[in-house]
């Protein structure tokens, strides 16, 4: 009896072509669209990056972190420091994120040895500790924060367009990279660890290395998204950049879209973005509503929007599961 | 220095009350409530509303708030937590983070963002102090709060060890299914535990409102403090929680001697150090402990890897 892996379903292929077409359309859009649309879409791309990265961590590797804001803030801080040292801001966005990856590598030796609940809390406390340490830096001026004034050297239209295209390209790259990663060996290993760590270890997966790889990648991803956000917001404040709200947003988008699915976080990000556009003016009551929606999804629809689709007996779109055909 | 040490110990009583509820929920219900800090703020807000809005005395406000919080805890366990518990590890975290966001922003919408305090309603108690030999001033309010904390935790300890409900709680904590076989209804025990935990959170919130200010968004920080106290002291024992609370309080006041910002960071550092040390203990135990490793090295006996 032999088996072979079935090719990608027809529907998935169409979906990928459609996504590519949307990507090309979005790349042309800033040359015709208004400045407001460009700014909003930049934010949407950043949200998609956050959601994809958190899903990689929690959905595929089972690492439920409440401390990803550590990397959002650290990336921003590294960028502020680099621009202050004379580096041009746009390369600094990416170099800062890579530096954050080094910090994540160091932290991973500590946090990845923890059990689930400890991991969630410890990552949060580490983010708070890093925030406190960053606030000591005189350049940050404590809670006041500082601005990446070097960005003002560029013309506003030029800056807006560059950040938009960078965000679009990075989001596309991140989706492609996580697709490749999850389709490959690491993805299968990570899902095995998520489902049962001891069983995964018993079939020869070096669980620590796989978790470490995903943890560092997700941290760099969050740092890139964070620095891009900082580049569009310009002001760096420790309380905002290291705020736990980043992790809450990531969690909300992934949960509502469908945790552990490839397409879920993207849907979640789009939905969260739409909610913010429609109800954002209600301020605190809007955020309270977001909290209630999160409770309802967690209790009654834990597989999110994609779960609704699956409940009808349909296949998961863009699934990371391999489909095998058995031959007699 | 000595004054800071004494203040830290007294502060520890408040942290212990804050942490006891979290520890109880985790130990008995196996539920990590990430909205615990927000429940504390809610308790403070209810008491503040009773005092400022309806003109109750502070004592009466406390007497009313605590049963209300207990009822709320019972209700939340019944309506939300029980269902969330069926979803494994992830769903409780997601649910309580959502609950926290709803509570914070709901309180912000209802009560506004300005900081509030009960300090103005307790007469001269908020600044009165005793002078100890050596020129050390001891605030009366922190002492009373510390004594209250000891009494409350002591009563809780007695209840857990001496009463029928306490036995049911301990039985459910160690094995809910076996407890059910002995005629205990674990769901009722869980609801009771949740009621106590949320009432404790409310008491901690009132303590905070008495000694400092409260804002609707103070919850997450309180949650972190509670977790730190629980982990430093070790989960599952009230005495440990008290020791953990005192350790956290002392670390913060001693850190505060260097600079106000350093105060909270010192607490974080102690927490991470204790967590790291405890993990290394576990890892060492897995490998047979450093003592056995040392013996193996010195006697040059061959050891098999792993637990064997």
Coordinates of C-alpha atoms in Angstrom, one line a residue:
Chain A
X1 CA 0.0 0.0 0.0
X2 CA 1.5 3.3 -1.0
X3 CA 0.2 6.8 -0.7
X4 CA 0.8 10.1 -2.4
X5 CA 0.2 13.7 -1.4
X6 CA -2.8 15.2 -3.3
X7 CA -2.1 18.4 -5.2
X8 CA -3.6 21.7 -3.9
X9 CA -7.4 21.8 -4.4
X10 CA -8.7 23.9 -7.3
X11 CA -10.4 26.3 -5.0
X12 CA -7.2 27.1 -3.1
X13 CA -5.4 27.7 -6.4
X14 CA -8.1 30.2 -7.4
X15 CA -7.9 31.9 -4.0
X16 CA -4.1 32.4 -4.4
X17 CA -4.5 33.9 -7.9
X18 CA -7.2 36.2 -6.5
X19 CA -4.9 37.2 -3.6
X20 CA -2.1 37.9 -6.1
X21 CA -4.5 40.1 -8.1
X22 CA -5.6 42.0 -5.0
X23 CA -2.0 42.5 -4.1
X24 CA -1.2 44.0 -7.5
X25 CA -4.3 46.2 -7.3
X26 CA -3.2 47.4 -3.9
X27 CA 0.2 48.2 -5.2
X28 CA -1.3 50.5 -7.9
X29 CA -3.9 52.0 -5.6
X30 CA -1.8 54.8 -3.9
X31 CA -1.2 56.4 -7.3
X32 CA -4.9 56.9 -7.7
X33 CA -6.4 56.8 -4.2
X34 CA -6.6 59.6 -1.6
X35 CA -4.1 60.1 1.2
X36 CA -6.7 59.0 3.8
X37 CA -7.3 55.6 2.1
X38 CA -3.6 55.1 1.8
X39 CA -3.1 55.7 5.6
X40 CA -6.0 53.5 6.5
X41 CA -4.8 50.6 4.3
X42 CA -1.3 50.9 5.8
X43 CA -2.8 50.3 9.2
X44 CA -4.7 47.3 7.8
X45 CA -1.5 45.8 6.5
X46 CA 0.1 46.3 9.9
X47 CA -2.9 44.6 11.5
X48 CA -2.6 41.6 9.1
X49 CA 1.1 41.2 10.0
X50 CA 0.3 41.2 13.7
X51 CA -2.5 38.7 13.3
X52 CA -0.4 36.4 11.1
X53 CA 2.5 36.4 13.5
X54 CA 0.4 35.8 16.6
X55 CA -1.4 33.0 14.8
X56 CA 2.0 31.5 13.9
X57 CA 2.9 31.5 17.6
X58 CA -0.4 30.5 19.2
X59 CA -2.3 28.8 16.4
X60 CA 0.4 26.6 15.0
X61 CA 3.0 26.3 17.7
X62 CA 0.7 26.5 20.8
X63 CA 2.7 29.4 22.3
X64 CA 0.0 31.6 23.8
X65 CA 1.9 34.9 24.4
X66 CA 0.5 37.9 26.0
X67 CA 3.8 39.7 25.7
X68 CA 4.3 40.3 22.0
X69 CA 4.2 44.1 22.7
X70 CA 7.7 43.6 24.0
X71 CA 8.9 43.3 20.5
X72 CA 6.6 46.0 19.1
X73 CA 8.1 48.4 21.6
X74 CA 11.7 47.1 21.4
X75 CA 11.6 47.4 17.6
X76 CA 10.4 51.0 17.9
X77 CA 13.0 51.8 20.6
X78 CA 15.8 50.3 18.5
X79 CA 14.6 52.4 15.5
X80 CA 14.6 55.6 17.6
X81 CA 18.1 54.8 18.8
X82 CA 19.4 54.0 15.3
X83 CA 17.9 57.1 13.7
X84 CA 19.4 59.1 16.6
X85 CA 22.8 57.6 15.7
X86 CA 22.4 58.9 12.2
X87 CA 21.0 55.9 10.3
X88 CA 18.4 56.8 7.6
X89 CA 14.9 55.9 9.0
X90 CA 13.7 53.5 6.3
X91 CA 16.6 51.0 6.5
X92 CA 16.4 51.4 10.3
X93 CA 12.9 49.9 10.2
X94 CA 14.2 46.6 9.2
X95 CA 17.6 46.6 10.9
X96 CA 15.8 47.5 14.2
X97 CA 13.5 44.5 13.7
X98 CA 16.5 42.2 13.2
X99 CA 18.1 43.5 16.3
X100 CA 14.9 42.7 18.2
X101 CA 15.2 39.2 16.8
X102 CA 18.5 38.8 18.7
X103 CA 16.8 39.9 21.9
X104 CA 14.1 37.3 21.2
X105 CA 16.7 34.6 20.7
X106 CA 18.2 35.5 24.1
X107 CA 14.7 35.5 25.8
X108 CA 13.7 32.2 24.1
X109 CA 16.2 30.3 26.3
X110 CA 14.2 31.5 29.3
X111 CA 10.6 31.7 28.3
X112 CA 10.3 28.6 26.1
X113 CA 11.1 26.3 29.1
X114 CA 7.9 27.4 30.8
X115 CA 4.5 25.8 30.8
X116 CA 1.5 27.3 29.1
X117 CA 0.2 29.6 31.9
X118 CA 3.6 30.6 33.1
X119 CA 4.6 31.4 29.5
X120 CA 1.7 33.7 29.0
X121 CA 2.3 35.7 32.2
X122 CA 6.1 35.7 32.1
X123 CA 6.1 37.1 28.5
X124 CA 3.8 39.9 29.7
X125 CA 6.0 40.7 32.8
X126 CA 9.1 40.7 30.6
X127 CA 7.4 43.2 28.3
X128 CA 6.7 45.4 31.3
X129 CA 10.3 45.0 32.6
X130 CA 11.7 46.0 29.2
X131 CA 9.3 49.0 29.1
X132 CA 10.6 50.1 32.5
X133 CA 14.2 49.8 31.4
X134 CA 13.6 51.6 28.1
X135 CA 12.0 54.5 30.0
X136 CA 15.3 55.0 31.9
X137 CA 17.0 55.9 28.6
X138 CA 17.3 59.7 28.7
X139 CA 16.5 60.0 25.0
X140 CA 13.0 58.5 25.6
X141 CA 12.3 61.1 28.4
X142 CA 10.4 58.7 30.6
X143 CA 6.7 58.5 29.8
X144 CA 6.8 61.6 27.6
X145 CA 8.4 59.7 24.7
X146 CA 10.2 61.0 21.7
X147 CA 9.6 61.5 18.0
X148 CA 11.5 60.2 15.0
X149 CA 12.0 63.7 13.7
X150 CA 14.3 62.5 10.9
X151 CA 11.1 61.3 9.1
X152 CA 9.9 64.9 8.8
X153 CA 12.8 65.5 6.4
X154 CA 10.8 63.6 3.7
X155 CA 7.9 65.2 1.9
X156 CA 4.6 64.0 3.4
X157 CA 3.3 62.4 0.2
X158 CA 6.7 60.7 -0.4
X159 CA 6.8 59.4 3.2
X160 CA 3.2 58.1 3.0
X161 CA 3.7 56.3 -0.3
X162 CA 7.0 54.7 0.9
X163 CA 5.5 53.5 4.2
X164 CA 2.4 52.2 2.3
X165 CA 4.5 50.2 -0.2
X166 CA 6.9 48.9 2.5
X167 CA 3.9 47.8 4.6
X168 CA 2.2 46.1 1.6
X169 CA 5.4 44.4 0.5
X170 CA 6.3 43.2 4.1
X171 CA 2.8 41.9 4.7
X172 CA 2.9 40.0 1.4
X173 CA 6.4 38.7 2.2
X174 CA 5.3 37.6 5.7
X175 CA 2.2 35.8 4.4
X176 CA 4.3 34.0 1.7
X177 CA 7.1 33.1 4.3
X178 CA 4.7 31.8 6.8
X179 CA 3.0 29.8 4.1
X180 CA 6.3 28.2 3.1
X181 CA 7.2 27.6 6.7
X182 CA 4.0 26.0 7.6
X183 CA 3.8 23.9 4.4
X184 CA 7.3 22.7 5.1
X185 CA 8.8 20.4 7.8
X186 CA 8.9 23.1 10.5
X187 CA 5.1 23.7 10.1
X188 CA 4.3 20.0 10.5
X189 CA 6.6 19.7 13.5
X190 CA 5.2 22.8 15.2
X191 CA 1.6 21.5 14.8
X192 CA 2.7 18.2 16.3
X193 CA 4.1 20.0 19.3
X194 CA 1.0 22.1 19.6
X195 CA -1.2 19.0 19.7
X196 CA 1.0 17.0 22.1
X197 CA 4.5 18.0 23.0
X198 CA 5.6 14.8 24.6
X199 CA 4.3 12.7 21.7
X200 CA 6.1 15.0 19.3
X201 CA 9.4 14.7 21.2
X202 CA 9.0 10.9 21.3
X203 CA 9.0 10.7 17.5
X204 CA 12.2 12.6 17.3
X205 CA 11.2 16.2 16.9
X206 CA 13.6 18.6 18.8
X207 CA 10.7 20.5 20.3
X208 CA 12.8 23.3 21.7
X209 CA 14.5 24.2 18.4
X210 CA 11.2 24.2 16.5
X211 CA 9.5 26.4 19.1
X212 CA 12.6 28.7 19.2
X213 CA 12.6 29.1 15.4
X214 CA 8.9 30.1 15.4
X215 CA 9.2 32.3 18.5
X216 CA 12.1 34.3 16.9
X217 CA 10.4 34.6 13.6
X218 CA 7.1 35.8 15.1
X219 CA 9.1 38.3 17.2
X220 CA 10.9 39.7 14.2
X221 CA 7.5 39.9 12.4
X222 CA 5.9 41.8 15.3
X223 CA 8.9 44.1 15.4
X224 CA 8.7 44.9 11.7
X225 CA 5.0 45.6 12.0
X226 CA 5.7 47.7 15.1
X227 CA 8.4 49.8 13.5
X228 CA 6.3 50.4 10.4
X229 CA 3.5 51.5 12.7
X230 CA 6.0 53.8 14.4
X231 CA 7.2 55.2 11.1
X232 CA 3.6 56.2 10.2
X233 CA 2.8 57.4 13.8
X234 CA 6.2 59.1 14.3
X235 CA 5.9 59.5 18.1
X236 CA 7.4 56.8 20.3
X237 CA 5.8 56.6 23.8
X238 CA 6.8 53.6 26.0
X239 CA 3.2 53.3 27.3
X240 CA 1.7 53.0 23.9
X241 CA 4.4 50.9 22.2
X242 CA 4.7 48.5 25.1
X243 CA 1.0 48.5 25.8
X244 CA -0.7 45.1 26.3
X245 CA -3.4 46.3 23.9
X246 CA -1.2 45.1 21.0
X247 CA -1.4 41.5 22.3
X248 CA -5.1 41.9 23.0
X249 CA -5.7 43.1 19.4
X250 CA -3.6 40.2 18.0
X251 CA -5.6 37.8 20.1
X252 CA -8.9 39.3 19.1
X253 CA -8.1 39.2 15.3
X254 CA -6.8 35.6 15.4
X255 CA -9.7 34.3 17.6
X256 CA -12.4 36.0 15.6
X257 CA -10.9 34.9 12.3
X258 CA -10.2 31.4 13.2
X259 CA -7.1 30.3 15.2
X260 CA -4.8 27.8 13.6
X261 CA -6.0 28.4 10.1
X262 CA -4.0 30.3 7.5
X263 CA -6.8 32.5 6.2
X264 CA -8.4 33.2 9.6
X265 CA -6.1 35.9 10.9
X266 CA -6.4 37.8 7.6
X267 CA -10.2 37.7 7.9
X268 CA -10.0 38.7 11.5
X269 CA -7.7 41.6 10.8
X270 CA -10.1 42.9 8.1
X271 CA -13.1 42.5 10.4
X272 CA -11.3 44.2 13.3
X273 CA -10.3 47.0 10.9
X274 CA -13.9 47.4 9.7
X275 CA -15.2 47.4 13.3
X276 CA -12.8 50.1 14.2
X277 CA -13.7 52.2 11.2
X278 CA -17.5 51.9 11.9
X279 CA -17.6 52.0 15.7
X280 CA -14.2 53.6 16.5
X281 CA -15.9 56.9 17.3
X282 CA -17.6 55.5 20.3
X283 CA -14.2 55.3 22.0
X284 CA -14.3 53.3 25.3
X285 CA -17.7 51.8 24.6
X286 CA -16.4 50.5 21.3
X287 CA -13.5 48.8 23.0
X288 CA -15.8 47.4 25.7
X289 CA -17.9 46.0 22.8
X290 CA -14.8 44.4 21.3
X291 CA -14.2 42.7 24.7
X292 CA -17.7 41.3 24.7
X293 CA -17.4 40.1 21.2
X294 CA -14.2 38.3 22.2
X295 CA -16.0 36.6 25.1
X296 CA -18.8 35.5 22.8
X297 CA -16.5 34.2 20.2
X298 CA -14.4 32.3 22.8
X299 CA -17.4 30.7 24.3
X300 CA -19.7 30.0 21.4
X301 CA -17.5 30.1 18.3
X302 CA -14.0 29.2 19.3
X303 CA -13.0 28.4 15.8
X304 CA -14.0 31.8 14.5
X305 CA -15.4 32.8 11.2
X306 CA -13.5 30.0 9.4
X307 CA -15.2 27.6 11.9
X308 CA -18.6 28.7 10.6
X309 CA -17.4 27.6 7.1
X310 CA -16.0 24.3 8.4
X311 CA -19.2 23.5 10.4
X312 CA -21.0 23.3 7.0
X313 CA -18.8 20.3 6.2
X314 CA -16.6 22.2 3.7
X315 CA -12.9 21.9 3.6
X316 CA -10.7 24.5 5.2
X317 CA -9.5 26.9 2.6
X318 CA -5.7 27.0 2.3
X319 CA -5.3 24.3 4.9
X320 CA -1.9 23.3 6.2
X321 CA -3.0 19.7 6.5
X322 CA -1.7 17.5 3.8
X323 CA -4.2 15.4 2.0
X324 CA -3.1 11.9 1.1
X325 CA -4.3 9.5 -1.5
X326 CA -4.0 5.8 -0.6
X327 CA -3.3 3.4 -3.4
X328 CA -3.8 -0.3 -2.9
Chain B
X1 CA 16.0 51.8 55.0
X2 CA 14.3 50.2 58.0
X3 CA 11.3 52.4 57.4
X4 CA 11.1 51.2 53.8
X5 CA 11.5 47.6 54.9
X6 CA 8.5 48.0 57.4
X7 CA 6.5 49.7 54.7
X8 CA 7.2 46.9 52.3
X9 CA 6.1 44.3 54.7
X10 CA 2.9 46.2 55.4
X11 CA 2.3 46.6 51.6
X12 CA 2.7 42.9 51.4
X13 CA -0.6 42.4 53.2
X14 CA -2.4 44.2 50.4
X15 CA -0.6 42.2 47.7
X16 CA -1.4 39.0 49.5
X17 CA -5.1 39.7 49.5
X18 CA -4.9 40.7 45.9
X19 CA -3.1 37.5 45.1
X20 CA -5.1 35.1 47.3
X21 CA -8.1 35.2 45.0
X22 CA -6.0 34.5 41.9
X23 CA -4.3 31.6 43.7
X24 CA -7.6 30.2 44.9
X25 CA -9.1 30.3 41.4
X26 CA -6.0 28.6 39.9
X27 CA -5.6 26.1 42.7
X28 CA -9.2 25.0 43.0
X29 CA -10.9 25.8 39.7
X30 CA -7.7 25.5 37.6
X31 CA -8.7 28.7 35.9
X32 CA -6.4 31.6 35.1
X33 CA -8.4 34.7 35.5
X34 CA -6.7 37.4 33.5
X35 CA -9.5 39.8 34.5
X36 CA -8.7 39.5 38.2
X37 CA -7.1 42.9 38.4
X38 CA -10.0 44.5 36.7
X39 CA -12.4 42.9 39.2
X40 CA -10.3 44.5 41.9
X41 CA -10.8 47.9 40.2
X42 CA -14.5 47.1 39.8
X43 CA -14.7 46.5 43.6
X44 CA -13.0 49.8 44.2
X45 CA -15.3 51.6 41.8
X46 CA -18.5 50.2 43.4
X47 CA -17.3 51.3 46.8
X48 CA -16.4 54.7 45.5
X49 CA -19.8 55.1 43.9
X50 CA -21.5 54.1 47.1
X51 CA -19.5 56.7 49.0
X52 CA -19.3 59.5 46.6
X53 CA -22.6 59.0 44.7
X54 CA -24.9 57.7 47.4
X55 CA -23.3 59.2 50.5
X56 CA -22.6 56.0 52.4
X57 CA -19.9 55.8 55.1
X58 CA -16.7 54.0 54.0
X59 CA -17.4 51.1 56.5
X60 CA -20.9 50.6 55.1
X61 CA -19.6 50.8 51.5
X62 CA -17.2 48.0 52.2
X63 CA -19.9 45.9 53.9
X64 CA -22.1 46.3 50.8
X65 CA -19.4 45.9 48.2
X66 CA -17.9 42.6 49.3
X67 CA -21.2 40.6 49.1
X68 CA -22.0 42.2 45.8
X69 CA -18.6 41.2 44.5
X70 CA -19.0 37.7 45.8
X71 CA -22.3 37.4 44.0
X72 CA -20.7 38.7 40.9
X73 CA -18.0 36.0 41.2
X74 CA -20.6 33.3 41.6
X75 CA -22.5 34.6 38.6
X76 CA -19.4 34.9 36.4
X77 CA -18.3 31.4 37.3
X78 CA -21.8 30.1 36.4
X79 CA -22.3 32.1 33.2
X80 CA -18.8 32.4 31.7
X81 CA -16.0 30.5 33.4
X82 CA -17.7 27.1 33.5
X83 CA -18.2 27.2 29.8
X84 CA -14.7 28.6 29.1
X85 CA -13.2 25.8 31.2
X86 CA -14.4 23.2 28.7
X87 CA -12.2 24.7 26.0
X88 CA -8.9 23.6 27.3
X89 CA -6.1 26.0 28.1
X90 CA -6.5 28.7 25.4
X91 CA -10.2 29.6 25.8
X92 CA -10.1 30.8 29.4
X93 CA -7.2 33.1 28.5
X94 CA -9.1 34.5 25.5
X95 CA -12.3 34.9 27.5
X96 CA -10.9 36.6 30.5
X97 CA -8.8 39.0 28.4
X98 CA -12.0 39.9 26.6
X99 CA -13.7 40.3 30.0
X100 CA -10.9 42.5 31.1
X101 CA -11.2 44.8 28.1
X102 CA -15.0 45.0 28.5
X103 CA -14.6 45.8 32.3
X104 CA -11.9 48.4 31.8
X105 CA -13.6 50.3 29.0
X106 CA -17.0 49.9 30.5
X107 CA -15.8 51.4 33.8
X108 CA -14.1 54.2 31.8
X109 CA -17.4 54.9 30.0
X110 CA -19.4 54.9 33.3
X111 CA -17.0 56.6 35.7
X112 CA -14.6 58.6 33.5
X113 CA -10.9 58.5 33.4
X114 CA -10.0 60.7 36.4
X115 CA -8.2 59.1 39.3
X116 CA -10.3 58.5 42.3
X117 CA -9.6 57.8 46.0
X118 CA -11.4 57.0 49.2
X119 CA -8.6 58.7 51.1
X120 CA -10.6 61.9 51.5
X121 CA -13.5 60.0 53.3
X122 CA -11.6 58.4 56.2
X123 CA -10.8 61.5 58.2
X124 CA -7.3 61.8 59.5
X125 CA -6.6 58.1 59.1
X126 CA -5.0 58.5 55.7
X127 CA -2.1 60.5 57.1
X128 CA -2.1 59.6 60.9
X129 CA 0.9 57.7 62.1
X130 CA 2.7 56.4 65.1
X131 CA 6.2 57.4 65.9
X132 CA 8.4 54.4 66.8
X133 CA 11.7 54.7 68.7
X134 CA 14.4 55.7 66.3
X135 CA 12.4 58.4 64.5
X136 CA 10.5 55.9 62.3
X137 CA 7.0 56.9 61.4
X138 CA 4.5 54.1 61.0
X139 CA 1.3 55.0 59.0
X140 CA -1.8 53.8 60.9
X141 CA -3.7 53.0 57.7
X142 CA -1.1 50.6 56.4
X143 CA -1.0 48.8 59.8
X144 CA -4.7 48.4 59.9
X145 CA -4.8 47.1 56.3
X146 CA -2.0 44.7 57.1
X147 CA -3.9 43.4 60.2
X148 CA -7.1 43.1 58.1
X149 CA -5.2 41.1 55.5
X150 CA -3.8 38.8 58.2
X151 CA -7.3 38.3 59.7
X152 CA -8.9 37.7 56.3
X153 CA -6.3 35.2 55.1
X154 CA -6.3 33.5 58.5
X155 CA -10.0 33.1 58.4
X156 CA -9.8 31.8 54.9
X157 CA -7.2 29.3 56.0
X158 CA -9.3 28.2 59.0
X159 CA -12.3 27.8 56.7
X160 CA -10.3 25.7 54.2
X161 CA -8.9 23.4 56.9
X162 CA -11.8 23.2 59.5
X163 CA -15.2 23.4 57.8
X164 CA -17.1 21.0 55.6
X165 CA -17.0 23.5 52.7
X166 CA -13.2 23.8 53.1
X167 CA -12.9 20.0 52.9
X168 CA -15.0 20.0 49.8
X169 CA -12.8 22.7 48.3
X170 CA -9.6 20.8 49.0
X171 CA -11.1 17.6 47.7
X172 CA -12.2 19.2 44.5
X173 CA -8.8 20.9 44.1
X174 CA -6.9 17.7 44.2
X175 CA -9.3 15.6 42.1
X176 CA -12.7 17.0 41.0
X177 CA -13.9 13.6 39.6
X178 CA -13.1 11.7 42.7
X179 CA -14.7 14.4 44.8
X180 CA -17.9 14.1 42.7
X181 CA -17.9 10.3 43.4
X182 CA -17.9 11.1 47.1
X183 CA -21.1 13.2 46.8
X184 CA -19.5 16.6 46.4
X185 CA -20.9 18.8 43.6
X186 CA -17.7 20.3 42.0
X187 CA -19.6 22.9 40.2
X188 CA -21.0 24.3 43.5
X189 CA -17.5 24.2 45.0
X190 CA -16.1 26.1 42.0
X191 CA -18.9 28.7 42.2
X192 CA -18.2 29.1 45.9
X193 CA -14.4 29.5 45.2
X194 CA -15.1 32.0 42.5
X195 CA -17.3 34.0 44.8
X196 CA -14.6 34.1 47.5
X197 CA -11.9 34.9 44.9
X198 CA -13.8 37.9 43.4
X199 CA -14.7 39.2 46.9
X200 CA -11.0 39.1 47.8
X201 CA -10.2 41.0 44.6
X202 CA -12.9 43.6 45.6
X203 CA -11.3 43.9 49.1
X204 CA -7.9 44.4 47.5
X205 CA -9.4 47.1 45.2
X206 CA -10.9 48.9 48.2
X207 CA -7.5 48.7 49.9
X208 CA -6.0 50.4 46.8
X209 CA -8.6 53.1 46.8
X210 CA -7.9 53.8 50.5
X211 CA -4.2 54.0 50.3
X212 CA -3.8 55.5 46.8
X213 CA -5.8 56.3 43.6
X214 CA -7.7 54.1 41.2
X215 CA -8.2 54.5 37.5
X216 CA -10.3 52.2 35.3
X217 CA -7.2 51.0 33.5
X218 CA -5.3 50.0 36.6
X219 CA -6.4 46.4 36.4
X220 CA -3.7 44.9 34.2
X221 CA -1.0 46.2 36.5
X222 CA -2.8 44.8 39.5
X223 CA -3.0 41.5 37.8
X224 CA 0.7 41.4 37.2
X225 CA 1.3 42.2 40.9
X226 CA -1.0 39.5 41.9
X227 CA 0.7 37.0 39.6
X228 CA 4.1 38.0 40.9
X229 CA 3.0 37.5 44.5
X230 CA 1.5 34.1 43.7
X231 CA 4.5 32.8 41.8
X232 CA 7.1 34.2 44.3
X233 CA 5.2 32.5 47.2
X234 CA 4.3 29.3 45.4
X235 CA 0.9 28.4 44.1
X236 CA -1.7 26.7 46.3
X237 CA -0.8 27.8 49.8
X238 CA -2.1 30.9 51.6
X239 CA 1.0 31.2 53.7
X240 CA 3.0 31.1 50.5
X241 CA 0.8 33.9 49.1
X242 CA 1.4 36.0 52.1
X243 CA 5.1 35.5 52.0
X244 CA 5.1 36.2 48.2
X245 CA 3.1 39.4 48.8
X246 CA 5.5 40.6 51.5
X247 CA 8.5 39.7 49.2
X248 CA 7.0 41.7 46.4
X249 CA 6.1 44.6 48.7
X250 CA 9.6 44.7 50.2
X251 CA 11.2 44.5 46.7
X252 CA 9.1 47.4 45.5
X253 CA 9.7 49.7 48.4
X254 CA 13.4 49.0 48.5
X255 CA 13.6 49.5 44.7
X256 CA 11.6 52.7 45.2
X257 CA 14.5 54.0 47.4
X258 CA 16.6 54.2 44.2
X259 CA 14.0 55.9 42.0
X260 CA 10.2 55.7 41.7
X261 CA 10.4 54.0 38.3
X262 CA 12.7 51.4 39.7
X263 CA 10.2 50.3 42.3
X264 CA 8.0 48.3 39.9
X265 CA 10.9 47.1 37.9
X266 CA 12.4 45.6 41.1
X267 CA 9.3 43.6 41.6
X268 CA 9.4 42.3 38.0
X269 CA 13.1 41.3 38.5
X270 CA 12.4 39.4 41.7
X271 CA 9.5 37.6 40.0
X272 CA 11.6 36.6 36.9
X273 CA 14.5 35.5 39.1
X274 CA 12.2 33.3 41.3
X275 CA 10.6 31.8 38.2
X276 CA 14.0 31.1 36.6
X277 CA 15.3 29.6 39.8
X278 CA 12.3 27.4 40.2
X279 CA 12.5 26.2 36.6
X280 CA 16.2 25.3 37.0
X281 CA 15.2 23.3 40.1
X282 CA 12.6 21.4 38.1
X283 CA 15.2 20.9 35.3
X284 CA 17.7 19.7 37.8
X285 CA 15.2 17.3 39.4
X286 CA 14.5 15.9 36.0
X287 CA 18.2 15.2 35.5
X288 CA 18.5 13.7 39.0
X289 CA 19.5 16.9 40.7
X290 CA 22.9 18.6 41.0
X291 CA 23.8 16.6 44.0
X292 CA 23.5 13.3 42.2
X293 CA 25.3 14.8 39.2
X294 CA 28.0 15.9 41.6
X295 CA 28.2 12.5 43.2
X296 CA 28.4 10.9 39.7
X297 CA 31.2 13.2 38.8
X298 CA 33.2 12.7 41.9
X299 CA 32.8 8.9 42.2
X300 CA 33.3 8.5 38.4
X301 CA 30.3 6.2 38.2
X302 CA 28.7 6.0 34.8
X303 CA 25.2 7.4 34.8
X304 CA 22.5 6.6 32.3
X305 CA 20.8 9.7 30.8
X306 CA 17.3 10.7 31.7
X307 CA 15.2 9.6 34.6
X308 CA 16.0 6.0 34.0

